[in-house]
Short mmCIF file of C-alpha atoms and ligand atoms in Angstrom, two decimals:
data_model
loop_
_atom_site.label_atom_id
_atom_site.label_comp_id
_atom_site.label_asym_id
_atom_site.label_seq_id
_atom_site.Cartn_x
_atom_site.Cartn_y
_atom_site.Cartn_z
CA ASP A 854 10.55 12.22 26.88
CA LEU A 855 11.16 10.11 23.79
CA ILE A 856 8.64 10.23 20.96
CA LEU A 857 8.89 7.73 18.13
CA PHE A 858 7.68 9.00 14.79
CA TRP A 859 6.64 6.14 12.52
CA HIS A 860 7.24 7.04 8.85
CA ARG A 861 5.21 5.25 6.21
CA ARG A 862 4.28 7.35 3.19
CA ASP A 863 5.91 10.52 4.41
CA LEU A 864 9.63 10.00 3.83
CA ARG A 865 10.70 13.53 4.73
CA ILE A 866 11.33 15.79 7.70
CA SER A 867 9.95 18.97 6.10
CA ASP A 868 6.27 19.95 6.02
CA ASN A 869 5.23 16.77 7.82
CA THR A 870 2.10 17.13 9.97
CA GLY A 871 2.68 14.28 12.41
CA LEU A 872 6.38 14.93 12.77
CA ASP A 873 5.75 18.62 13.37
CA ALA A 874 3.25 17.75 16.10
CA ALA A 875 5.77 15.35 17.67
CA ARG A 876 8.53 17.97 17.68
CA LYS A 877 6.19 20.44 19.36
CA ARG A 878 5.75 17.96 22.21
CA SER A 879 9.37 17.02 22.68
CA ALA A 880 12.84 17.67 21.28
CA LYS A 881 13.62 13.99 21.56
CA VAL A 882 12.02 12.74 18.36
CA VAL A 883 13.38 9.66 16.66
CA GLY A 884 12.14 8.38 13.30
CA VAL A 885 11.32 4.75 12.61
CA PHE A 886 10.46 2.89 9.42
CA CYS A 887 9.39 -0.73 9.24
CA LEU A 888 10.02 -2.87 6.16
CA ASP A 889 6.82 -4.91 6.15
CA PRO A 890 7.04 -8.34 4.45
CA ASP A 891 3.26 -8.33 4.00
CA ILE A 892 3.79 -5.46 1.57
CA LEU A 893 7.19 -6.32 0.13
CA GLU A 894 6.31 -9.96 -0.58
CA ARG A 895 3.11 -9.23 -2.47
CA ASP A 896 3.17 -10.17 -6.13
CA ASP A 897 2.55 -6.63 -7.31
CA VAL A 898 5.67 -4.83 -6.12
CA ALA A 899 7.77 -2.97 -8.69
CA PRO A 900 11.58 -3.09 -8.50
CA ALA A 901 11.74 0.57 -9.57
CA ARG A 902 9.39 1.53 -6.73
CA VAL A 903 11.35 -0.34 -4.05
CA THR A 904 14.61 1.07 -5.38
CA TYR A 905 13.21 4.58 -5.17
CA MET A 906 11.81 3.96 -1.68
CA ILE A 907 15.11 2.61 -0.35
CA GLY A 908 16.91 5.61 -1.84
CA CYS A 909 14.44 7.90 -0.08
CA LEU A 910 14.98 6.09 3.22
CA ASP A 911 18.70 6.50 2.84
CA ALA A 912 18.26 10.22 2.22
CA LEU A 913 15.89 10.45 5.19
CA LYS A 914 18.47 8.79 7.42
CA HIS A 915 20.94 11.53 6.51
CA ARG A 916 18.37 14.24 7.15
CA TYR A 917 17.78 12.90 10.66
CA THR A 918 21.50 12.81 11.35
CA GLN A 919 21.85 16.40 10.13
CA VAL A 920 19.26 17.62 12.64
CA GLY A 921 20.70 15.64 15.56
CA SER A 922 18.55 12.54 15.64
CA GLN A 923 18.24 9.13 13.96
CA LEU A 924 16.05 7.09 11.66
CA LEU A 925 15.68 3.53 12.92
CA ILE A 926 14.93 0.71 10.50
CA LEU A 927 12.89 -2.34 11.46
CA ARG A 928 11.90 -5.37 9.44
CA GLY A 929 8.88 -7.52 10.20
CA ASN A 930 5.22 -7.16 11.04
CA PRO A 931 4.74 -3.62 12.42
CA VAL A 932 2.02 -4.89 14.74
CA GLN A 933 4.86 -6.57 16.64
CA THR A 934 7.97 -4.57 15.78
CA ILE A 935 6.71 -1.05 16.52
CA PRO A 936 5.25 -1.80 19.99
CA ALA A 937 8.30 -3.92 20.91
CA LEU A 938 10.68 -1.08 20.00
CA ALA A 939 8.56 1.54 21.76
CA LYS A 940 8.44 -0.57 24.89
CA ALA A 941 12.17 -1.36 24.86
CA LEU A 942 13.06 2.31 24.52
CA ASN A 943 10.46 3.33 27.04
CA ALA A 944 8.98 5.77 24.52
CA LYS A 945 6.44 8.18 25.88
CA ALA A 946 4.45 8.30 22.67
CA VAL A 947 4.22 7.08 19.08
CA PHE A 948 3.10 9.48 16.37
CA TRP A 949 2.24 8.79 12.72
CA ASN A 950 0.23 10.04 9.76
CA TRP A 951 -2.91 8.32 8.54
CA ASP A 952 -3.19 6.38 5.31
CA VAL A 953 -6.41 5.81 3.35
CA GLU A 954 -5.60 2.31 2.13
CA PRO A 955 -7.65 -0.57 3.58
CA TYR A 956 -4.52 -2.59 4.45
CA ALA A 957 -3.02 0.35 6.32
CA GLN A 958 -6.23 1.07 8.20
CA THR A 959 -6.49 -2.49 9.50
CA ARG A 960 -2.78 -2.62 10.35
CA ASP A 961 -2.94 0.68 12.21
CA ARG A 962 -5.86 -0.46 14.35
CA LEU A 963 -3.89 -3.55 15.34
CA VAL A 964 -0.79 -1.48 16.10
CA ILE A 965 -2.85 0.84 18.31
CA ASP A 966 -4.20 -2.14 20.27
CA ALA A 967 -0.75 -3.68 20.62
CA LEU A 968 0.80 -0.39 21.79
CA LYS A 969 -1.93 0.08 24.37
CA GLU A 970 -1.42 -3.45 25.58
CA LYS A 971 2.23 -2.60 26.17
CA GLY A 972 1.18 0.41 28.23
CA ILE A 973 1.94 3.05 25.59
CA GLU A 974 -1.22 5.06 25.70
CA PHE A 975 -0.08 8.27 24.09
CA LEU A 976 -0.68 7.85 20.38
CA HIS A 977 -1.17 10.63 17.90
CA GLN A 978 -2.28 10.44 14.29
CA SER A 979 -2.86 13.16 11.73
CA TRP A 980 -3.76 13.59 8.06
CA ASP A 981 -0.73 14.55 6.08
CA GLN A 982 -0.64 13.39 2.47
CA ILE A 983 -3.85 15.13 1.49
CA LEU A 984 -4.89 18.75 1.84
CA HIS A 985 -8.30 17.95 3.29
CA SER A 986 -9.38 14.98 5.33
CA PRO A 987 -11.93 12.68 3.68
CA LYS A 988 -14.50 13.69 6.29
CA GLU A 989 -14.09 17.37 5.55
CA ILE A 990 -15.27 17.23 1.94
CA HIS A 991 -18.84 16.08 1.52
CA THR A 992 -22.09 16.85 -0.29
CA SER A 993 -24.83 18.95 1.30
CA SER A 994 -26.39 15.68 2.51
CA GLN A 995 -23.11 14.76 4.26
CA SER A 996 -22.26 11.98 1.80
CA PRO A 997 -18.88 11.52 0.14
CA TYR A 998 -18.64 12.67 -3.46
CA THR A 999 -18.68 10.03 -6.16
CA VAL A 1000 -18.29 12.52 -9.02
CA TYR A 1001 -15.16 14.58 -9.52
CA SER A 1002 -16.52 17.96 -10.73
CA PRO A 1003 -18.59 18.82 -7.64
CA PHE A 1004 -15.80 17.41 -5.49
CA TRP A 1005 -13.34 19.79 -7.14
CA LYS A 1006 -15.73 22.73 -6.71
CA ASN A 1007 -16.07 22.13 -3.01
CA TRP A 1008 -12.45 21.07 -2.41
CA SER A 1009 -10.93 24.00 -4.28
CA SER A 1010 -13.10 26.53 -2.45
CA LYS A 1011 -11.69 25.52 0.94
CA ALA A 1012 -8.66 27.25 2.47
CA LYS A 1013 -5.55 25.08 2.47
CA ALA A 1014 -2.99 24.76 5.26
CA LYS A 1015 0.41 26.38 4.78
CA PRO A 1016 3.61 24.29 4.68
CA LEU A 1017 4.91 23.30 8.11
CA ALA A 1018 8.37 23.86 9.54
CA THR A 1019 11.19 21.40 8.89
CA LEU A 1020 12.31 19.32 11.85
CA GLU A 1021 15.35 20.85 13.48
CA ASN A 1022 17.38 20.72 16.69
CA ALA A 1023 16.13 17.31 17.65
CA THR A 1024 17.74 14.99 20.16
CA GLY A 1025 18.40 11.39 19.24
CA LEU A 1026 19.04 8.21 21.17
CA THR A 1027 22.01 7.92 23.51
CA GLU A 1028 24.58 5.24 22.76
CA ASN A 1029 23.07 3.05 25.40
CA GLU A 1030 19.61 3.47 23.90
CA GLN A 1031 20.98 2.69 20.45
CA GLU A 1032 22.24 -0.60 21.80
CA ILE A 1033 18.80 -1.33 23.28
CA ALA A 1034 17.21 -0.46 19.92
CA LYS A 1035 19.49 -2.96 18.18
CA GLN A 1036 18.44 -5.65 20.57
CA ALA A 1037 14.82 -4.74 19.93
CA GLY A 1038 15.28 -5.43 16.20
CA VAL A 1039 16.73 -2.26 14.64
CA ILE A 1040 18.79 -3.13 11.55
CA GLN A 1041 20.97 -1.36 8.98
CA LEU A 1042 19.02 -0.13 5.96
CA PRO A 1043 19.18 -2.96 3.39
CA SER A 1044 19.61 -2.28 -0.32
CA ALA A 1045 16.77 -2.99 -2.75
CA LYS A 1046 18.87 -5.92 -3.98
CA ASP A 1047 19.07 -7.32 -0.44
CA LEU A 1048 15.28 -7.32 -0.50
CA GLY A 1049 15.23 -9.18 -3.82
CA PHE A 1050 14.58 -6.26 -6.18
CA ILE A 1051 16.90 -5.43 -9.03
CA TRP A 1052 16.64 -2.21 -11.02
CA HIS A 1053 19.63 -1.38 -13.19
CA ARG A 1054 18.35 1.71 -14.95
CA GLU A 1055 18.30 5.30 -13.91
CA LEU A 1056 15.19 6.29 -11.96
CA ILE A 1057 12.99 8.95 -13.56
CA ILE A 1058 13.29 10.99 -10.37
CA SER A 1059 16.23 10.91 -7.95
CA PRO A 1060 15.31 9.75 -4.45
CA GLY A 1061 15.06 12.02 -1.43
CA GLU A 1062 13.58 15.29 -0.27
CA THR A 1063 16.12 17.58 -1.85
CA ALA A 1064 15.63 16.03 -5.29
CA ALA A 1065 11.84 16.19 -4.99
CA GLN A 1066 11.98 19.84 -3.94
CA GLY A 1067 14.31 20.53 -6.88
CA LYS A 1068 11.94 18.78 -9.28
CA LEU A 1069 9.03 20.86 -7.99
CA GLU A 1070 10.97 24.11 -8.38
CA GLU A 1071 12.08 23.16 -11.88
CA PHE A 1072 8.53 22.32 -12.94
CA ILE A 1073 7.15 25.55 -11.48
CA ALA A 1074 9.86 27.64 -13.14
CA GLN A 1075 9.78 25.95 -16.54
CA ASN A 1076 6.58 24.06 -17.23
CA ILE A 1077 3.57 24.88 -15.10
CA THR A 1078 2.39 27.85 -17.14
CA GLU A 1079 2.24 25.70 -20.27
CA TYR A 1080 1.06 22.53 -18.60
CA LYS A 1081 -2.49 22.60 -19.96
CA GLU A 1082 -1.27 22.20 -23.53
CA GLN A 1083 2.01 20.35 -23.04
CA ARG A 1084 0.74 17.64 -20.71
CA ASN A 1085 -1.06 15.93 -23.58
CA PHE A 1086 2.00 15.10 -25.64
CA PRO A 1087 3.92 12.07 -24.47
CA SER A 1088 7.08 13.01 -26.38
CA VAL A 1089 7.27 16.29 -24.47
CA ASP A 1090 8.62 16.43 -20.92
CA GLY A 1091 5.75 18.73 -19.92
CA THR A 1092 4.52 17.19 -16.66
CA SER A 1093 6.07 17.37 -13.22
CA ARG A 1094 7.14 13.71 -12.78
CA LEU A 1095 6.50 14.20 -9.10
CA SER A 1096 4.16 11.21 -8.81
CA ALA A 1097 6.63 8.88 -7.04
CA ALA A 1098 7.63 11.66 -4.64
CA LEU A 1099 3.96 12.30 -3.89
CA LYS A 1100 3.24 8.60 -3.48
CA PHE A 1101 5.96 8.20 -0.85
CA GLY A 1102 5.43 11.64 0.65
CA VAL A 1103 8.95 12.74 -0.18
CA ILE A 1104 7.51 16.19 -0.66
CA GLY A 1105 4.72 17.71 1.42
CA ILE A 1106 1.43 18.34 -0.35
CA ARG A 1107 1.13 21.74 1.38
CA THR A 1108 4.51 22.72 -0.05
CA VAL A 1109 3.35 21.67 -3.50
CA TRP A 1110 0.10 23.59 -3.20
CA GLN A 1111 1.87 26.70 -1.90
CA ALA A 1112 4.16 26.59 -4.95
CA THR A 1113 1.09 26.66 -7.22
CA LEU A 1114 -0.28 29.70 -5.36
CA GLU A 1115 3.02 31.51 -5.79
CA ALA A 1116 3.05 30.62 -9.47
CA GLN A 1117 -0.45 32.12 -9.75
CA GLU A 1118 0.75 35.32 -8.13
CA HIS A 1119 3.59 35.65 -10.59
CA SER A 1120 1.64 34.86 -13.73
CA ARG A 1121 -0.17 37.56 -15.59
CA SER A 1122 -1.64 35.84 -18.64
CA GLU A 1123 -4.95 34.08 -18.58
CA GLU A 1124 -3.40 31.14 -20.35
CA ALA A 1125 -0.80 30.70 -17.61
CA GLN A 1126 -3.46 30.98 -14.92
CA GLY A 1127 -5.50 28.33 -16.71
CA SER A 1128 -2.52 26.02 -16.87
CA ILE A 1129 -1.77 26.36 -13.17
CA ARG A 1130 -5.41 25.62 -12.42
CA THR A 1131 -5.25 22.52 -14.60
CA TRP A 1132 -2.27 21.24 -12.61
CA GLN A 1133 -4.09 21.98 -9.36
CA GLN A 1134 -6.97 19.92 -10.74
CA GLU A 1135 -4.63 16.95 -11.20
CA LEU A 1136 -3.60 17.26 -7.56
CA ALA A 1137 -7.30 17.23 -6.76
CA TRP A 1138 -7.82 14.04 -8.82
CA ARG A 1139 -5.15 12.44 -6.64
CA GLU A 1140 -7.04 13.53 -3.57
CA PHE A 1141 -10.45 12.57 -5.01
CA TYR A 1142 -9.25 8.99 -5.50
CA GLN A 1143 -7.74 8.86 -2.00
CA HIS A 1144 -11.00 10.07 -0.47
CA ALA A 1145 -12.88 7.53 -2.60
CA MET A 1146 -10.61 4.71 -1.35
CA TYR A 1147 -11.17 5.81 2.22
CA HIS A 1148 -14.97 5.90 1.90
CA PHE A 1149 -15.37 2.94 -0.49
CA PRO A 1150 -12.64 0.43 0.33
CA GLN A 1151 -14.48 -2.11 -1.84
CA LEU A 1152 -13.01 -0.24 -4.83
CA ALA A 1153 -9.79 -2.14 -4.19
CA GLN A 1154 -11.64 -5.41 -4.82
CA GLY A 1155 -13.02 -4.61 -8.26
CA ALA A 1156 -15.63 -2.76 -10.29
CA TYR A 1157 -17.61 -0.03 -8.56
CA ARG A 1158 -20.53 -0.25 -10.98
CA ASP A 1159 -22.93 -3.19 -10.84
CA SER A 1160 -22.98 -3.56 -14.62
CA PHE A 1161 -19.28 -4.50 -14.46
CA LYS A 1162 -19.40 -6.90 -11.55
CA ASN A 1163 -20.02 -9.98 -13.73
CA PHE A 1164 -18.73 -8.68 -17.02
CA PRO A 1165 -17.87 -11.48 -19.50
CA TRP A 1166 -14.22 -10.49 -19.97
CA GLN A 1167 -12.50 -12.59 -22.60
CA ASN A 1168 -9.21 -12.72 -20.67
CA ASN A 1169 -7.14 -14.24 -23.46
CA PRO A 1170 -3.73 -14.90 -21.79
CA LYS A 1171 -1.85 -14.59 -25.10
CA HIS A 1172 -3.36 -11.19 -25.73
CA PHE A 1173 -2.50 -10.13 -22.20
CA GLN A 1174 1.08 -11.27 -22.67
CA ALA A 1175 1.36 -9.32 -25.92
CA TRP A 1176 0.01 -6.21 -24.21
CA CYS A 1177 2.47 -6.53 -21.32
CA GLU A 1178 5.41 -6.96 -23.68
CA GLY A 1179 4.38 -4.20 -26.06
CA LYS A 1180 3.74 -6.62 -28.93
CA THR A 1181 0.13 -5.83 -29.85
CA GLY A 1182 0.94 -4.52 -33.31
CA TYR A 1183 -0.58 -1.13 -32.37
CA PRO A 1184 2.42 1.24 -32.39
CA ILE A 1185 1.21 3.76 -29.79
CA VAL A 1186 0.20 0.99 -27.38
CA ASP A 1187 3.49 -0.83 -27.83
CA ALA A 1188 5.48 2.38 -27.39
CA ALA A 1189 3.70 3.14 -24.14
CA MET A 1190 4.28 -0.35 -22.76
CA GLY A 1191 7.92 -0.01 -23.81
CA GLN A 1192 8.21 3.20 -21.80
CA LEU A 1193 6.64 1.50 -18.77
CA ASN A 1194 8.81 -1.61 -18.97
CA GLU A 1195 12.01 0.34 -19.49
CA THR A 1196 11.56 3.28 -17.14
CA GLY A 1197 8.93 2.29 -14.57
CA TRP A 1198 6.89 5.32 -15.56
CA MET A 1199 4.37 6.04 -18.31
CA HIS A 1200 2.94 9.31 -19.53
CA ASN A 1201 -0.65 9.88 -18.38
CA ARG A 1202 -2.05 10.14 -21.93
CA CYS A 1203 -0.56 6.74 -22.68
CA ARG A 1204 -1.79 5.20 -19.43
CA MET A 1205 -5.28 6.08 -20.66
CA ILE A 1206 -4.61 4.70 -24.15
CA VAL A 1207 -3.21 1.34 -23.01
CA ALA A 1208 -5.85 0.92 -20.30
CA SER A 1209 -8.61 1.54 -22.82
CA PHE A 1210 -6.94 -0.87 -25.23
CA LEU A 1211 -6.65 -3.65 -22.65
CA THR A 1212 -10.23 -3.34 -21.47
CA LYS A 1213 -12.15 -2.30 -24.59
CA ASP A 1214 -10.10 -3.81 -27.43
CA LEU A 1215 -8.71 -6.92 -25.79
CA ILE A 1216 -11.71 -7.21 -23.47
CA ILE A 1217 -9.50 -8.20 -20.56
CA ASN A 1218 -10.40 -7.64 -16.92
CA PRO A 1219 -9.01 -4.24 -15.83
CA GLN A 1220 -7.71 -5.85 -12.63
CA TRP A 1221 -5.10 -7.67 -14.73
CA GLY A 1222 -3.84 -4.38 -16.10
CA GLU A 1223 -4.05 -2.69 -12.72
CA LYS A 1224 -1.84 -5.39 -11.23
CA TYR A 1225 0.67 -5.26 -14.09
CA PHE A 1226 0.96 -1.50 -13.62
CA MET A 1227 1.65 -2.04 -9.91
CA GLN A 1228 4.36 -4.55 -10.83
CA LYS A 1229 6.12 -1.92 -12.90
CA LEU A 1230 5.30 1.63 -11.82
CA ILE A 1231 7.70 3.68 -9.74
CA ASP A 1232 4.66 5.71 -8.64
CA GLY A 1233 2.31 2.71 -8.30
CA ASP A 1234 -0.33 3.76 -5.83
CA LEU A 1235 -3.50 1.85 -4.96
CA SER A 1236 -5.91 4.82 -5.02
CA ALA A 1237 -4.60 6.57 -8.15
CA ASN A 1238 -4.00 3.36 -10.08
CA ASN A 1239 -7.37 1.88 -9.20
CA GLY A 1240 -9.05 5.20 -9.98
CA GLY A 1241 -7.29 5.40 -13.34
CA TRP A 1242 -8.17 1.83 -14.29
CA GLN A 1243 -11.81 2.12 -13.24
CA TRP A 1244 -12.07 5.38 -15.18
CA SER A 1245 -10.59 3.76 -18.28
CA ALA A 1246 -12.70 0.61 -17.98
CA SER A 1247 -15.85 2.74 -17.40
CA SER A 1248 -16.45 0.59 -14.31
CA GLY A 1249 -15.84 3.36 -11.79
CA MET A 1250 -17.55 6.40 -10.39
CA ASP A 1251 -17.15 8.64 -13.38
CA PRO A 1252 -20.55 9.62 -14.78
CA LYS A 1253 -19.64 9.35 -18.48
CA PRO A 1254 -20.82 5.81 -19.26
CA LEU A 1255 -18.65 4.53 -22.09
CA ARG A 1256 -15.33 5.77 -23.35
CA ILE A 1257 -13.39 3.92 -26.03
CA PHE A 1258 -10.09 5.33 -27.26
CA ASN A 1259 -9.13 4.75 -30.85
CA PRO A 1260 -5.36 4.13 -30.74
CA ALA A 1261 -4.83 5.56 -34.23
CA SER A 1262 -6.65 8.81 -33.63
CA GLN A 1263 -4.98 9.18 -30.23
CA ALA A 1264 -1.57 8.84 -31.89
CA GLN A 1265 -2.55 11.22 -34.70
CA LYS A 1266 -3.60 13.83 -32.18
CA PHE A 1267 -0.96 13.46 -29.51
CA ASP A 1268 2.05 11.99 -31.28
CA ALA A 1269 1.49 13.49 -34.71
CA GLU A 1270 5.16 13.27 -35.71
CA GLY A 1271 5.57 9.78 -34.26
CA GLU A 1272 8.45 10.88 -32.02
CA TYR A 1273 7.20 9.01 -28.98
CA ILE A 1274 6.54 5.85 -30.98
CA ARG A 1275 10.00 5.97 -32.55
CA GLN A 1276 11.61 6.51 -29.16
CA TRP A 1277 10.06 3.41 -27.60
CA VAL A 1278 9.64 1.04 -30.55
CA SER A 1279 13.01 1.20 -32.21
CA LYS A 1280 11.99 -1.33 -34.88
CA LEU A 1281 9.60 1.25 -36.31
CA ARG A 1282 12.09 4.11 -36.53
CA SER A 1283 12.31 4.04 -40.29
CA VAL A 1284 8.56 3.86 -40.96
CA ASP A 1285 6.92 6.89 -42.57
CA THR A 1286 5.14 9.06 -40.02
CA GLU A 1287 1.74 8.69 -41.63
CA TYR A 1288 1.82 4.89 -41.46
CA LEU A 1289 3.42 4.95 -38.06
CA VAL A 1290 0.78 6.99 -36.29
CA THR A 1291 -2.23 5.49 -38.03
CA GLY A 1292 -0.80 2.01 -37.55
CA LYS A 1293 -1.49 1.33 -41.25
CA ILE A 1294 1.78 -0.48 -41.77
CA SER A 1295 1.49 -3.15 -44.43
CA SER A 1296 1.67 -6.78 -43.52
CA LEU A 1297 4.80 -7.19 -45.60
CA GLU A 1298 6.53 -4.25 -43.94
CA ARG A 1299 5.66 -5.59 -40.49
CA HIS A 1300 7.14 -8.89 -41.49
CA ARG A 1301 10.29 -7.22 -42.79
CA LEU A 1302 10.73 -5.24 -39.56
CA SER A 1303 9.79 -8.21 -37.35
CA TYR A 1304 7.01 -6.07 -35.95
CA PRO A 1305 3.81 -7.98 -35.01
CA GLN A 1306 0.58 -7.91 -36.99
CA PRO A 1307 -2.27 -6.27 -35.02
CA ILE A 1308 -3.48 -8.92 -32.56
CA VAL A 1309 -7.08 -7.72 -32.83
CA ASP A 1310 -9.12 -5.46 -35.09
CA HIS A 1311 -10.08 -2.27 -33.25
CA LYS A 1312 -13.39 -1.83 -35.09
CA VAL A 1313 -14.53 -5.41 -34.53
CA GLN A 1314 -13.56 -5.38 -30.87
CA GLN A 1315 -15.13 -2.02 -30.23
CA ALA A 1316 -18.46 -3.28 -31.61
CA LEU A 1317 -18.18 -6.47 -29.58
CA PHE A 1318 -17.43 -4.58 -26.41
CA LYS A 1319 -20.45 -2.33 -26.93
CA THR A 1320 -22.72 -5.34 -27.39
CA LEU A 1321 -21.42 -7.02 -24.24
CA TYR A 1322 -21.77 -3.76 -22.36
CA GLN A 1323 -25.40 -3.31 -23.46
CA GLN A 1324 -26.23 -6.87 -22.46
CA GLN A 1325 -24.76 -6.37 -19.01
CA LYS A 1326 -26.64 -3.14 -18.54
CA GLU A 1327 -29.89 -4.86 -19.36
CA ILE A 1328 -29.22 -7.68 -16.92
CA THR A 1329 -28.30 -5.41 -14.00
P1 FAD B 974 1.51 15.58 -13.37
O1 FAD B 974 0.74 15.70 -14.63
O2 FAD B 974 2.61 16.52 -13.15
O3 FAD B 974 0.45 15.69 -12.18
C1 FAD B 974 0.82 16.10 -10.86
C2 FAD B 974 0.44 15.06 -9.84
O4 FAD B 974 -0.97 14.95 -9.74
C3 FAD B 974 0.94 13.67 -10.15
O5 FAD B 974 2.27 13.51 -9.74
C4 FAD B 974 -0.03 12.81 -9.38
O6 FAD B 974 0.31 12.72 -8.03
C5 FAD B 974 -1.32 13.59 -9.49
N1 FAD B 974 -2.14 13.11 -10.61
C6 FAD B 974 -2.10 13.53 -11.89
N2 FAD B 974 -3.05 12.93 -12.62
C7 FAD B 974 -3.69 12.09 -11.79
C8 FAD B 974 -4.77 11.19 -11.96
N3 FAD B 974 -5.41 11.03 -13.11
N4 FAD B 974 -5.15 10.48 -10.88
C9 FAD B 974 -4.56 10.63 -9.70
N5 FAD B 974 -3.54 11.49 -9.48
C10 FAD B 974 -3.12 12.21 -10.51
N6 FAD B 974 -0.82 8.02 -10.72
C11 FAD B 974 -0.08 7.62 -9.68
O7 FAD B 974 0.48 8.46 -8.95
N7 FAD B 974 0.07 6.29 -9.39
C12 FAD B 974 -0.51 5.32 -10.15
O8 FAD B 974 -0.36 4.14 -9.86
C13 FAD B 974 -1.27 5.73 -11.28
N8 FAD B 974 -1.85 4.80 -12.09
C14 FAD B 974 -2.62 5.23 -13.16
C15 FAD B 974 -3.26 4.27 -13.96
C16 FAD B 974 -4.05 4.66 -15.03
C17 FAD B 974 -4.74 3.61 -15.88
C18 FAD B 974 -4.20 6.02 -15.31
C19 FAD B 974 -5.04 6.47 -16.47
C20 FAD B 974 -3.58 6.98 -14.52
C21 FAD B 974 -2.79 6.60 -13.43
N9 FAD B 974 -2.14 7.55 -12.60
C22 FAD B 974 -1.41 7.13 -11.53
C23 FAD B 974 -2.36 9.00 -12.80
C24 FAD B 974 -1.35 9.73 -13.68
O9 FAD B 974 -1.17 9.04 -14.88
C25 FAD B 974 0.00 9.93 -13.01
O10 FAD B 974 -0.17 10.48 -11.73
C26 FAD B 974 0.88 10.88 -13.80
O11 FAD B 974 1.07 10.42 -15.11
C27 FAD B 974 2.22 11.05 -13.11
O12 FAD B 974 3.05 11.91 -13.81
P2 FAD B 974 3.40 13.35 -13.27
O13 FAD B 974 3.87 13.26 -11.87
O14 FAD B 974 4.31 13.98 -14.25
O15 FAD B 974 1.98 14.05 -13.27
#
């Protein structure tokens, strides 16, 4: 009996819950991926992200061939394409893994209805990209958590599943069935360029399962025991850079977790143990935001807190443009935006700095920044990005009410030698470190280097933001 396994954010054949379940039912498991125009034609899709995804699909295709089966590519609305293919191939069942995003939830319900209408009743879904289902982690009164610390306490105390077996010895479609699949809409995998996305630079992580596994092993062997300290410095390559692989499920979360447990076993020092724990906590932040998106889909629409629902954002388009282009006149902010624009990735410390700057210094609606990030990030992910922006804007679930980063003190602390700034703002390479990190570069010098004057005054804007914030709090 043929089972179709519909890949979405799980572009791998190892440690894949739904695929493992499918293989247990039948040897004849064939993968399918649908290029959905409703996603690809949105105005917040990053060329780096599509390029990475297409590379991962290409790698996945090879993996399927290696184990004796195929990956079929469709293009169109999955509500039509998936049921039509399943029907044409007379598939016994369609399996897939759940997704927390509101769009995916609605789409999946429609696909289920359409499959049933076509007489395909055997459907199977499982949780895969998170270690615990959103329903499994709740407060003593059965409500979802809205604060991270108690979430972490509960989540980390629960036993985690072990990695699952890699698909092997599968049977694919016969030649005749392949012909039928073609007639039912199966196409060759297009390039990112065919889809209208051009990315000329090297990707920060190579596509595919093998590369993701390699990146994990490298991080565990070289960086995890010093992560707690090193992760704060944007000029240091001290984080895993696994975010795009985790976003597209190119590596299984159980595999990642297991690697952290093994690292714990092999580490003696308290410092190393603390570092591993800190990295585990980042994985839990990822999961916290996914659970939050599942329980509170309204997060995707804007501020969680009432006091931010009608906030008088100034939304100056010129300021926004300067921020996007890294021309604010604040060296650390401009460096970070340079890294994003050039590589499709930004260090976490800098994501926090530029998000605080956009919302608290430029007083621009965080949704503008959130969207710009999605247009650029290789790892752009609704739950994590929205969570990060709401945290930075103080509009989200986080209990600490107001957090305003001072760009100069952030740079002094985390880029004390100005290495990161010099790397991403080449115009400032020759500036003395002290002036570089504090941003106290004279007007004349800025002019000479063709580097912009600061577009706003941090102190003035900070005070203004606080006043607006107080007023809103009193109204709501
Ligand atoms: P590591 O430090 O090695 O962390 C390991 C993994 O944990 C990451 O790959 C990621 O999957 C997860 N993770 C780490 N920190 C966070 C966090 N704060 N929230 C959620 N998950 C986390 N992350 C995304 O994956 N996609 C986004 O679109 C995204 N947008 C962000 C926007 C803002 C404003 C902020 C402040 C943070 C955002 N993050 C996002 C979180 C974080 O910055 C990135 O996950 C991290 O920088 C990726 O680098 P890494 O893989 O080396 O992370």
